mmCIF file of C-alpha atoms in Angstrom:
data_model
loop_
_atom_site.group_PDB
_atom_site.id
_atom_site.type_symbol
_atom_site.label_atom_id
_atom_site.label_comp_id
_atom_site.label_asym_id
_atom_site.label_seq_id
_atom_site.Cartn_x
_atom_site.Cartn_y
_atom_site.Cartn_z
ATOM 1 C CA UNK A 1450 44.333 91.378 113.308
ATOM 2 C CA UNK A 1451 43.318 94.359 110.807
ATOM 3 C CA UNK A 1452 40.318 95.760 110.817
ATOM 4 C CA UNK A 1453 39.219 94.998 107.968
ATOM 5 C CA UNK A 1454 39.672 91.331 109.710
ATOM 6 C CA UNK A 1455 37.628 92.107 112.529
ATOM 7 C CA UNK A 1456 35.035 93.486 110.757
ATOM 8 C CA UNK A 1457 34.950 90.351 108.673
ATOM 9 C CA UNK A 1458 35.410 87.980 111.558
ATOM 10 C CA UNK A 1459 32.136 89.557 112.984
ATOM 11 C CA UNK A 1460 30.394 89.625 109.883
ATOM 12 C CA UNK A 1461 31.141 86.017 109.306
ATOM 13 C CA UNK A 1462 29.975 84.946 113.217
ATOM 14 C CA UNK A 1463 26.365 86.777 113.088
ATOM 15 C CA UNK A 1464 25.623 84.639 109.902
ATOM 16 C CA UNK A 1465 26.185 81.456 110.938
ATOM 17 C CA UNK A 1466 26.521 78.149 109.452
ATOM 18 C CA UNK A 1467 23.167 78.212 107.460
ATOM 19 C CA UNK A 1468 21.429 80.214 105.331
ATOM 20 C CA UNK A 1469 18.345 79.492 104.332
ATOM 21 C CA UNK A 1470 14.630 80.800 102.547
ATOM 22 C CA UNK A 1471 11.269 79.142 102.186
ATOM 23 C CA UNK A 1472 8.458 80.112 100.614
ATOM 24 C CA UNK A 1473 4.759 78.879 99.499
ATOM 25 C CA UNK A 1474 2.670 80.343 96.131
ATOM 26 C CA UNK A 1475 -1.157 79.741 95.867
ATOM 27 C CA UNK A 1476 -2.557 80.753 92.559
ATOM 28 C CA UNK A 1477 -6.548 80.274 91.757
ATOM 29 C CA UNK A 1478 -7.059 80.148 87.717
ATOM 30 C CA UNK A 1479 -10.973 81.422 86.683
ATOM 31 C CA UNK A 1480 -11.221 81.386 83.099
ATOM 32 C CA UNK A 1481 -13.718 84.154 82.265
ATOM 33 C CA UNK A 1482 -15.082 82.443 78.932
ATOM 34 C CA UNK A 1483 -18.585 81.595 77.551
ATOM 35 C CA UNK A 1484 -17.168 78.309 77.020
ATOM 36 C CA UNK A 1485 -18.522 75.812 79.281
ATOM 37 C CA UNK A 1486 -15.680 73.310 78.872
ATOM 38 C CA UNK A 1487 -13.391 76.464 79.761
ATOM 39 C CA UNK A 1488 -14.873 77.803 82.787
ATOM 40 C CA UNK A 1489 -14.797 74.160 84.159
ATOM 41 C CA UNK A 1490 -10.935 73.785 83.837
ATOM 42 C CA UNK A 1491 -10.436 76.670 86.890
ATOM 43 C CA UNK A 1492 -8.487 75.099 89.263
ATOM 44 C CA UNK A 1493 -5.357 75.880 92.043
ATOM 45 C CA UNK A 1494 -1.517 76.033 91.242
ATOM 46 C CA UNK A 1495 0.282 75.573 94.577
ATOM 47 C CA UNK A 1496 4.443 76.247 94.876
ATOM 48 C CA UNK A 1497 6.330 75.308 97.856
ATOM 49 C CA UNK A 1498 10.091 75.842 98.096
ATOM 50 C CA UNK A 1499 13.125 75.669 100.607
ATOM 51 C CA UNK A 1500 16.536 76.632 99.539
ATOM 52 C CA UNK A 1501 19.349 76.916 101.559
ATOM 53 C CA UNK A 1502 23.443 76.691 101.824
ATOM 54 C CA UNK A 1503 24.746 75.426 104.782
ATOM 55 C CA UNK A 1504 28.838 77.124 105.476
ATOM 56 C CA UNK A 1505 27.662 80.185 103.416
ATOM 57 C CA UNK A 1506 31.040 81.761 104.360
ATOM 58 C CA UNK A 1507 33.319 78.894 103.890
ATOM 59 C CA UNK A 1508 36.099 77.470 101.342
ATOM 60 C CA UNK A 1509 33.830 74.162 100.716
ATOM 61 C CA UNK A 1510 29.511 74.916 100.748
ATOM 62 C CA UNK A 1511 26.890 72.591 100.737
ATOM 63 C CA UNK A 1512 23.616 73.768 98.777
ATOM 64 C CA UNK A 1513 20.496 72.112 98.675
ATOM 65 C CA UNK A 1514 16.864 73.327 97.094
ATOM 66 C CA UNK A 1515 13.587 71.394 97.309
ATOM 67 C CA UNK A 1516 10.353 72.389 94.961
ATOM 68 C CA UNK A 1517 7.269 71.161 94.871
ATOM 69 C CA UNK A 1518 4.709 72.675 92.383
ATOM 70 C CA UNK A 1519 1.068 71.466 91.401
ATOM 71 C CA UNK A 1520 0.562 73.174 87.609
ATOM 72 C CA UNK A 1521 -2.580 73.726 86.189
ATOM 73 C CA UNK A 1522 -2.683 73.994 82.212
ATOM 74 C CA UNK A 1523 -6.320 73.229 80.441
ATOM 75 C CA UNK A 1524 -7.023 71.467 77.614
ATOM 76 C CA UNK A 1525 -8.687 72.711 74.513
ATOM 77 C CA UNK A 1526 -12.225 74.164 74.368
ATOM 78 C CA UNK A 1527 -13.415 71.095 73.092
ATOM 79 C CA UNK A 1528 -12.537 68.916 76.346
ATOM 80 C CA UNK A 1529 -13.693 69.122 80.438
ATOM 81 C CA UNK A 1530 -10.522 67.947 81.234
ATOM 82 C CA UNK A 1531 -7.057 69.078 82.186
ATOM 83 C CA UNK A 1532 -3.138 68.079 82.130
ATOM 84 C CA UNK A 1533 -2.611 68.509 86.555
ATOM 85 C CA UNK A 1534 1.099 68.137 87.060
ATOM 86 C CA UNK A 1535 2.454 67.376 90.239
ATOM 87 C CA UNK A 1536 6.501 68.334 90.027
ATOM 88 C CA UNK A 1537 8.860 67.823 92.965
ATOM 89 C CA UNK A 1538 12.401 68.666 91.884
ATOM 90 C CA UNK A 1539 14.907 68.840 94.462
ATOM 91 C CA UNK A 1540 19.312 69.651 93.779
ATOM 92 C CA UNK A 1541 21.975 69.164 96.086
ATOM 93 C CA UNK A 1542 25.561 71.090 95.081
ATOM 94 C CA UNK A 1543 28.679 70.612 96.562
ATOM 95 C CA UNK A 1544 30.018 74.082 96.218
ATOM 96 C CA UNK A 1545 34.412 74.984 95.995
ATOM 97 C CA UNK A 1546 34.411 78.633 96.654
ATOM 98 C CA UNK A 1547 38.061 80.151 98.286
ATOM 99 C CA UNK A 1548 37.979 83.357 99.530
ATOM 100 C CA UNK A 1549 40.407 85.869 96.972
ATOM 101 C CA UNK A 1550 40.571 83.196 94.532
ATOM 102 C CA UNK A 1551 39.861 83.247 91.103
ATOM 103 C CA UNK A 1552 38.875 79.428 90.287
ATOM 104 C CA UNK A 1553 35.792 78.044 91.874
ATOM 105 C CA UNK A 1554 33.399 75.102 90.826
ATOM 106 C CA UNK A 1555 30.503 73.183 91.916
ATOM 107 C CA UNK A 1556 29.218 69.663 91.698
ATOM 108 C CA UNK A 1557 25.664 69.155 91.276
ATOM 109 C CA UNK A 1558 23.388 66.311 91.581
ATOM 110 C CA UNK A 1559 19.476 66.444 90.545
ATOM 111 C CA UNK A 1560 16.375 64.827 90.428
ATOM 112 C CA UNK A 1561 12.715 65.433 89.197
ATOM 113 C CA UNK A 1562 9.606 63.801 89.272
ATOM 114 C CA UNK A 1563 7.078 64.997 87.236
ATOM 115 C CA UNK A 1564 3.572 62.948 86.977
ATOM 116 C CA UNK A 1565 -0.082 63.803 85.835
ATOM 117 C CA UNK A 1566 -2.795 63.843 87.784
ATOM 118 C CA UNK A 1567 -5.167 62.043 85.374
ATOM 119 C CA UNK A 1568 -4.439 58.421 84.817
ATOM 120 C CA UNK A 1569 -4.992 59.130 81.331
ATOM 121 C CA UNK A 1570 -1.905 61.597 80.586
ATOM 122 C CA UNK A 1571 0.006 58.467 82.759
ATOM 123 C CA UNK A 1572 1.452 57.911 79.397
ATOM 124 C CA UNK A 1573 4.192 61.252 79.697
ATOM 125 C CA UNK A 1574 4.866 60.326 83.887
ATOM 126 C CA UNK A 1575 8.848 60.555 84.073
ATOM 127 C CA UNK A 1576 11.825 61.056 86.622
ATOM 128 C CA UNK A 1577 14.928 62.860 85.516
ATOM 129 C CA UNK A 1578 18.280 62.385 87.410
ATOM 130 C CA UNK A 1579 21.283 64.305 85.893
ATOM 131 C CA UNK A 1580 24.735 65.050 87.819
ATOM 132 C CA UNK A 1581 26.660 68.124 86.569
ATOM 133 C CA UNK A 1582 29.844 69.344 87.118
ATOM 134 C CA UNK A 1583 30.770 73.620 86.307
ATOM 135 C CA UNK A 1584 34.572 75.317 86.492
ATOM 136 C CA UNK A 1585 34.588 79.188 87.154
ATOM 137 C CA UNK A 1586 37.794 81.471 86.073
ATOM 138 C CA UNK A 1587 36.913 84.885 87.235
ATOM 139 C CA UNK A 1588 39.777 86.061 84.857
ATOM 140 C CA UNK A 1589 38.921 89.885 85.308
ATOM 141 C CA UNK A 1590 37.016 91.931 87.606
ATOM 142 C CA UNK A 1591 33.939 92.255 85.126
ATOM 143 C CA UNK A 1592 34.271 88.790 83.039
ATOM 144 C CA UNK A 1593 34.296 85.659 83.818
ATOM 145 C CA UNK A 1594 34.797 82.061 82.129
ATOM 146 C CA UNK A 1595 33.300 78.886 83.197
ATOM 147 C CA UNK A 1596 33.148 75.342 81.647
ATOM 148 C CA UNK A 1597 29.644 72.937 82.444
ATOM 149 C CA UNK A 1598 29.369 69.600 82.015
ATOM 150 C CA UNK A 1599 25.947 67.182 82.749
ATOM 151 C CA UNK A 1600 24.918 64.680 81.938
ATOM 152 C CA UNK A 1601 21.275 62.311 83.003
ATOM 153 C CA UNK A 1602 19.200 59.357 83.019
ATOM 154 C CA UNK A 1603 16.035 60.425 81.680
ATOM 155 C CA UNK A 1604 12.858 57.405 82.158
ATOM 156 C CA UNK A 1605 9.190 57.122 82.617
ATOM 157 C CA UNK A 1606 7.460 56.289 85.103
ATOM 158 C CA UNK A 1607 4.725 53.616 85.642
ATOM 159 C CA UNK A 1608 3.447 50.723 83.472
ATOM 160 C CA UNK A 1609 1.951 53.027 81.277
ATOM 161 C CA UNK A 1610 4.523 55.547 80.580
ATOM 162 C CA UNK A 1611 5.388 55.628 76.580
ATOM 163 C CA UNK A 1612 8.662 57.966 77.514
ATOM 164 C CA UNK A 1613 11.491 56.119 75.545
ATOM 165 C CA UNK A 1614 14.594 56.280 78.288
ATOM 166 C CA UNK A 1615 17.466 58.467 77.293
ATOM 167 C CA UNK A 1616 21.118 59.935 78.917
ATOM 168 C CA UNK A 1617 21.403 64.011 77.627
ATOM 169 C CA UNK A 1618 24.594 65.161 77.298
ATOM 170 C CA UNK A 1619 25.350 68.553 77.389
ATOM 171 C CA UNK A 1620 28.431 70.108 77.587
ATOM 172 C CA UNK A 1621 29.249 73.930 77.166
ATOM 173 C CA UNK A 1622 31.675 76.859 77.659
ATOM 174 C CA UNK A 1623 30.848 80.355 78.474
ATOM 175 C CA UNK A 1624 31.794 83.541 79.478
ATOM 176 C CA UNK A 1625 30.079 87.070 80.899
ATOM 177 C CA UNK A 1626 31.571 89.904 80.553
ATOM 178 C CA UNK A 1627 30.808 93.804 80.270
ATOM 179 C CA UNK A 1628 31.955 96.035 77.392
ATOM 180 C CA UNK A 1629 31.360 99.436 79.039
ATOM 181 C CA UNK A 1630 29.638 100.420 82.040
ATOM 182 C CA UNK A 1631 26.198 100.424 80.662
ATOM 183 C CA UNK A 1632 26.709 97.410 78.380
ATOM 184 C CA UNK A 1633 27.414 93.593 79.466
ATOM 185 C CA UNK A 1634 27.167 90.534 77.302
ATOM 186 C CA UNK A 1635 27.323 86.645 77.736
ATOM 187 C CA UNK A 1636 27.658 84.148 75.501
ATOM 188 C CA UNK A 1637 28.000 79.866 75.443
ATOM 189 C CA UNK A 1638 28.234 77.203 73.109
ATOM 190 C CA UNK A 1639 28.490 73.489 73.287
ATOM 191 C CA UNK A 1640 27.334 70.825 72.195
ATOM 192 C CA UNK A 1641 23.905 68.245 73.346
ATOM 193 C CA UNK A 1642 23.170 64.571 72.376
ATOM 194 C CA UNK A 1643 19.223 62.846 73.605
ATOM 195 C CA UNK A 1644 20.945 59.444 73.839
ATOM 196 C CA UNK A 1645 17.372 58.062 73.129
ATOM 197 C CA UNK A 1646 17.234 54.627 73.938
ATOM 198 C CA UNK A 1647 14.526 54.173 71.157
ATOM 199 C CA UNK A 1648 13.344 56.438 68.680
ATOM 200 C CA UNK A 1649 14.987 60.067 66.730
ATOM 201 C CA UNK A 1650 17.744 61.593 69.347
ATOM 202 C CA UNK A 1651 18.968 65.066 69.218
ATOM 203 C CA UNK A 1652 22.533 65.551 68.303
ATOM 204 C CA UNK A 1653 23.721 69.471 67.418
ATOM 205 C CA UNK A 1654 25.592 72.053 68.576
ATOM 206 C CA UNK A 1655 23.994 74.052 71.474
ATOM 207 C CA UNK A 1656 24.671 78.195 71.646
ATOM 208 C CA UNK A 1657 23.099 81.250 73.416
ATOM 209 C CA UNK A 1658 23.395 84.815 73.450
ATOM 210 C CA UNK A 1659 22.364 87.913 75.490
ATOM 211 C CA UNK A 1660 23.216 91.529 75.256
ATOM 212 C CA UNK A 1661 22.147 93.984 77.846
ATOM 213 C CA UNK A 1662 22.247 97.791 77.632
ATOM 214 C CA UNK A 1663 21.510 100.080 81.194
ATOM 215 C CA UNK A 1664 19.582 103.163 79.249
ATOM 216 C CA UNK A 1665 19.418 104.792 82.900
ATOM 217 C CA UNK A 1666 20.553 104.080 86.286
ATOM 218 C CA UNK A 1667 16.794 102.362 86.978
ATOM 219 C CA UNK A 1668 16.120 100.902 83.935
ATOM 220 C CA UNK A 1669 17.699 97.970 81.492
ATOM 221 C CA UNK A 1670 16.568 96.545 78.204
ATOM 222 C CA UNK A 1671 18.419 93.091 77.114
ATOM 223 C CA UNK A 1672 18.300 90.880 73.818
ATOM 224 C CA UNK A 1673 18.358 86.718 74.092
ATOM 225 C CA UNK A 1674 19.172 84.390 71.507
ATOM 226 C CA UNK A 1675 19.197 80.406 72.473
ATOM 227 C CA UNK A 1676 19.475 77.653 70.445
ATOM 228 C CA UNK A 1677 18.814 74.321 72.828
ATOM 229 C CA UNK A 1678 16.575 70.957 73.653
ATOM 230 C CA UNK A 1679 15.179 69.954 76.931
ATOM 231 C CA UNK A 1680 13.121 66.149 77.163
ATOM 232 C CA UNK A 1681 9.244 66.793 76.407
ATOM 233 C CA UNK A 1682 6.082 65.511 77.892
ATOM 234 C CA UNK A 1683 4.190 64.369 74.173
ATOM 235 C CA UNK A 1684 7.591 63.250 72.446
ATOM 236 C CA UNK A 1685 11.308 62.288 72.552
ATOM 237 C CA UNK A 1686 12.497 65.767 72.742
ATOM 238 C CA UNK A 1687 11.877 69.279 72.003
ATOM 239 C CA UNK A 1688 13.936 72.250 69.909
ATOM 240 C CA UNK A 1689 13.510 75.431 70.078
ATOM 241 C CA UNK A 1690 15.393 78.655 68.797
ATOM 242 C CA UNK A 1691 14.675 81.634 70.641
ATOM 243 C CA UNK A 1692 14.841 84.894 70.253
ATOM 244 C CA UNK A 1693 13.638 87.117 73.386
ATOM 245 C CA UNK A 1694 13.722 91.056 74.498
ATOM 246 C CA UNK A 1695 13.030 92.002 77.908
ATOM 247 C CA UNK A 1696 12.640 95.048 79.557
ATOM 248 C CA UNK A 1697 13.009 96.725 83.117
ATOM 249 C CA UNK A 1698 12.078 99.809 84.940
ATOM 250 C CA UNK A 1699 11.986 100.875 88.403
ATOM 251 C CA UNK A 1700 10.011 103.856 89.133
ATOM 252 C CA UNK A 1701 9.967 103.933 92.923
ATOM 253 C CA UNK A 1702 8.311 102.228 94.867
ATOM 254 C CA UNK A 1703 7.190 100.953 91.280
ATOM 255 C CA UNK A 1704 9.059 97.675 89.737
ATOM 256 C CA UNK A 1705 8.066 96.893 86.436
ATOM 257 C CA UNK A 1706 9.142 94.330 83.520
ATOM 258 C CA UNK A 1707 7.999 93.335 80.182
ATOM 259 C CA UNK A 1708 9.090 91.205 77.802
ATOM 260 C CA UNK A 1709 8.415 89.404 73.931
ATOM 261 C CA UNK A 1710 10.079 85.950 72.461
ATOM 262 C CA UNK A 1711 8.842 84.340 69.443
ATOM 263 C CA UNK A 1712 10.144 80.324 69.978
ATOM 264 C CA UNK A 1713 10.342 78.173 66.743
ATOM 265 C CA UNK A 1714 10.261 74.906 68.180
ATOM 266 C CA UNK A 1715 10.270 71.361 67.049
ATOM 267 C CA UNK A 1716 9.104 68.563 68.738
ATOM 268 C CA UNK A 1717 10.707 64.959 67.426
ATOM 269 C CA UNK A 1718 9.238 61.555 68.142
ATOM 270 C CA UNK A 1719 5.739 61.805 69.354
ATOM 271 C CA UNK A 1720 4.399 59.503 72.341
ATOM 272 C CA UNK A 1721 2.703 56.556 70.019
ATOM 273 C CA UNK A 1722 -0.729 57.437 72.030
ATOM 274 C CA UNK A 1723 -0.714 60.731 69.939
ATOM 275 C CA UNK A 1724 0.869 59.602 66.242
ATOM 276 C CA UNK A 1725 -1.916 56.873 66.952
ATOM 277 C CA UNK A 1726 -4.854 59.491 66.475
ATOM 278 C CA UNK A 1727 -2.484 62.567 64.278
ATOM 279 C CA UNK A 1728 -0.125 59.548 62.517
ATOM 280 C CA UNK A 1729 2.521 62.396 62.755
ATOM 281 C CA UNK A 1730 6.115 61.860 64.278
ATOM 282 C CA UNK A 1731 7.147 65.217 64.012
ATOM 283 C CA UNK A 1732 5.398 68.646 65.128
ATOM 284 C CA UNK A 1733 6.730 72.236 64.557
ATOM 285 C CA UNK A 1734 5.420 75.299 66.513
ATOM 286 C CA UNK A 1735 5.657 78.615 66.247
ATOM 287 C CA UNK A 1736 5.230 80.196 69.583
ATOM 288 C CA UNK A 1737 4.482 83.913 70.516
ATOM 289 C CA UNK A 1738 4.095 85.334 74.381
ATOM 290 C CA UNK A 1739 3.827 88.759 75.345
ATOM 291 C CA UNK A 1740 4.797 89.435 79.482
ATOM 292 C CA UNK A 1741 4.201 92.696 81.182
ATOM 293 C CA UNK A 1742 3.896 93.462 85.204
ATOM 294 C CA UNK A 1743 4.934 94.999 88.204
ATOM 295 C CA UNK A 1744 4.828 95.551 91.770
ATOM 296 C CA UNK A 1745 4.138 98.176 94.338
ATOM 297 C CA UNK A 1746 6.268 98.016 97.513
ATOM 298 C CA UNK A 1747 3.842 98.951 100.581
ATOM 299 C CA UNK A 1748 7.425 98.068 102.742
ATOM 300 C CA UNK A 1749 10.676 96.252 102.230
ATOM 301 C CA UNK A 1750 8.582 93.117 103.177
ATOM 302 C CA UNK A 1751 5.223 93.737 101.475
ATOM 303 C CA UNK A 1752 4.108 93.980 97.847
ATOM 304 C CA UNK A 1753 1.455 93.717 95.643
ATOM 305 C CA UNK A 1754 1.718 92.323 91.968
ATOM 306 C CA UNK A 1755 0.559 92.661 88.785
ATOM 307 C CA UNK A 1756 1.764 90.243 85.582
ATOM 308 C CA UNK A 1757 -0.039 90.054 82.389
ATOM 309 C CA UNK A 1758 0.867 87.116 79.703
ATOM 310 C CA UNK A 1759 -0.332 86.336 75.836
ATOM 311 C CA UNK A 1760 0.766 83.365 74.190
ATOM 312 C CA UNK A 1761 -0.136 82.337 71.081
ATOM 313 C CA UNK A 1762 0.931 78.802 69.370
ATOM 314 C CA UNK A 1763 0.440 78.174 65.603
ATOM 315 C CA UNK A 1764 1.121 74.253 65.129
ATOM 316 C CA UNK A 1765 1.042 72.086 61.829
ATOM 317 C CA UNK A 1766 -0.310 69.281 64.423
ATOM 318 C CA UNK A 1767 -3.699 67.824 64.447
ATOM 319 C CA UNK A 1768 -5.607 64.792 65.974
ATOM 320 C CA UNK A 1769 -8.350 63.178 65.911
ATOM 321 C CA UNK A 1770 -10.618 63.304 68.806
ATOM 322 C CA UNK A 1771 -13.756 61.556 67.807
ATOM 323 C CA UNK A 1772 -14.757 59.070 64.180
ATOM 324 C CA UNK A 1773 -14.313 61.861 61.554
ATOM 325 C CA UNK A 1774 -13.399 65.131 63.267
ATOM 326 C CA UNK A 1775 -9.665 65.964 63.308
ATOM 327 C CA UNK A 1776 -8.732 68.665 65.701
ATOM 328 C CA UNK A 1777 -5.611 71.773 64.989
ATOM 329 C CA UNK A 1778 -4.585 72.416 68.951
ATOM 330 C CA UNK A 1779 -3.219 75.845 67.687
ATOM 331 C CA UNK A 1780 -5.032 78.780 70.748
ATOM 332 C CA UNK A 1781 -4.575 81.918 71.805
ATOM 333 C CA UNK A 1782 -4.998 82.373 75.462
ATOM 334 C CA UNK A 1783 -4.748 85.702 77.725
ATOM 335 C CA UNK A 1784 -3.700 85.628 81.321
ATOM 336 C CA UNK A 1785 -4.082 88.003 84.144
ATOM 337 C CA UNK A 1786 -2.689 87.630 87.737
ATOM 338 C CA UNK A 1787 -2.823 89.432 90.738
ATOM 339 C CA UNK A 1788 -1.804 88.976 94.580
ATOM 340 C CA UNK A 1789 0.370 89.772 97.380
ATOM 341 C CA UNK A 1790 3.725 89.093 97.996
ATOM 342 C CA UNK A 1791 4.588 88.996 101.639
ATOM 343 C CA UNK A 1792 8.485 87.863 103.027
ATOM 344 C CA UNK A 1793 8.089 86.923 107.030
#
């Protein structure tokens, strides 16, 4: 044997059969507000995940990743209560990837439960299970093409869920590629289908965009467009166009990222608990966020972290929350996080 061989051989016996990462995320909310009804929404996110690939090295993989997350989101000013969502979402891939080929593909099969805490948000509990299948043509050394294909069975939860059961279809082609050195760009389209079992369905054709330029060796600035749908909590489905700019920097042992997206987004068949009290079907929103942080590096292990957010959401949407007063749920809310980032 070669070497090179060897070397490989080696490389391929000190790794082993599995790889694998875990990791847990504890976030405590205080909202610093003279609100009343604010300050009592503070509350706990929790994020525990375990990802893994078991025959990292080989010609057929097996990939599996479990996540559980608790989310914390408050309501308006005007309410003491909150939207707690307890999420477990968990994928298992069966993975085709030959060594010094240049086709390989994965099959994918996925499920999510996603439920309130409150009984009354019970109304939006659902379970998503999709199964998708992707094709990968590494055609050059810097571009690649790939074809993905999934499609799900969307359904609430519970005798109280309102969420009208649906199949999504999506099915897209892509490629990634890199037009100079400092310059790369990928691009899909396709085309999506709801499948609503009851109620408007989406039907269009699905495309996405991003350009990224390298302005120095440490830093990067890119430019997203997407045009998509994903199921919502409060209605059928949701649409948004996108249009995002991000930004990178590394300024040792400094890592820092910001970035700005306006979404216009359209939400399409309302849960009948909220036309009941808005006697709307149909909400559009135009959404703003602003995202800066960073992170010091004490050691390759340790860090500490810094992430700022601003989101703003202008809707046409209003209810009515008590005989006579009809709410707008449009806010503006500012966020500030800090911790420590550990890896054991």
């Amino acid at each position: 044997a070669s070497a090179m061989e060897e070397e490989q051989a080696a490389a391929a016996a000190s790794q082993g059969d599995l790889e694998y990462r875990a990791q847990l995320n504890l976030a405590y909310r205080e909202y610093l507000s003279g609100n009343d009804n604010v300050r009592q929404q503070r509350d706990v996110d929790i994020g525990a995940r375990v990802t893994g690939t078991a025959f990292p090295l080989r010609t057929w993989q097996f990939g599996f990743d479990e996540y559980f997350q608790r989310l914390t989101r408050p309501t308006n000013y005007e309410s003491r209560g909150d939207l707690d969502r307890d999420i477990n979402a968990i994928k298992l891939s069966l993975l085709f990837k030959p060594k010094n080929r240049s086709i390989s593909g994965s099959a994918t099969l996925a499920n999510t439960i996603d439920m309130f805490e409150s009984t009354e948000h019970a109304f939006a509990d659902r379970m998503q299970t999709s199964f998708g299948l992707r094709a990968n043509w590494q055609f050059l050394p810097v571009t690649k093409f790939y074809a993905d294909a999934n499609i799900g069975l969307f359904t609430g939860l519970g005798a109280g869920s309102e969420k009208a059961t649906s199949f999504p279809l999506r099915a897209v082609v892509g490629a990634q590629s890199a037009i100079t050195t400092e310059t790369t760009v990928s691009t899909y389209v396709g085309y999506g289908q709801g499948f609503y079992t009851a109620g408007p369905d989406f039907q269009n054709v699905l495309f996405g965009a991003n350009f990224g330029y390298r302005y120095s060796p440490m830093g990067r600035v890119s430019f997203l467009y997407d045009y998509n749908f994903a199921d919502s909590i409060n209605s059928n489905y949701l649409r948004d166009h996108l249009f995002k700019v991000t930004a990178q920097q590394q300024v040792v042992p400094f890592a820092l990222a910001a970035s700005a997206e306006v979404r216009l987004r359209q939400y399409n068949g309302l849960s009948s608990t909220l036309m009941t009290t808005s006697g709307q079907s149909v909400r559009d929103d135009v959404i703003f966020a602003v995202n800066a942080g960073g992170h010091y590096n004490f050691r390759d292990w340790l860090a500490a972290t810094v992430d700022y957010n601003f989101t703003t959401v202008q809707t046409d949407f209003s209810y009515i929350a008590d005989v006579g007063l009809r709410l707008n749920p449009s806010f503006s809310r500012h966020q500030l996080l800090a911790g420590i980032r550990a890896a054991l």
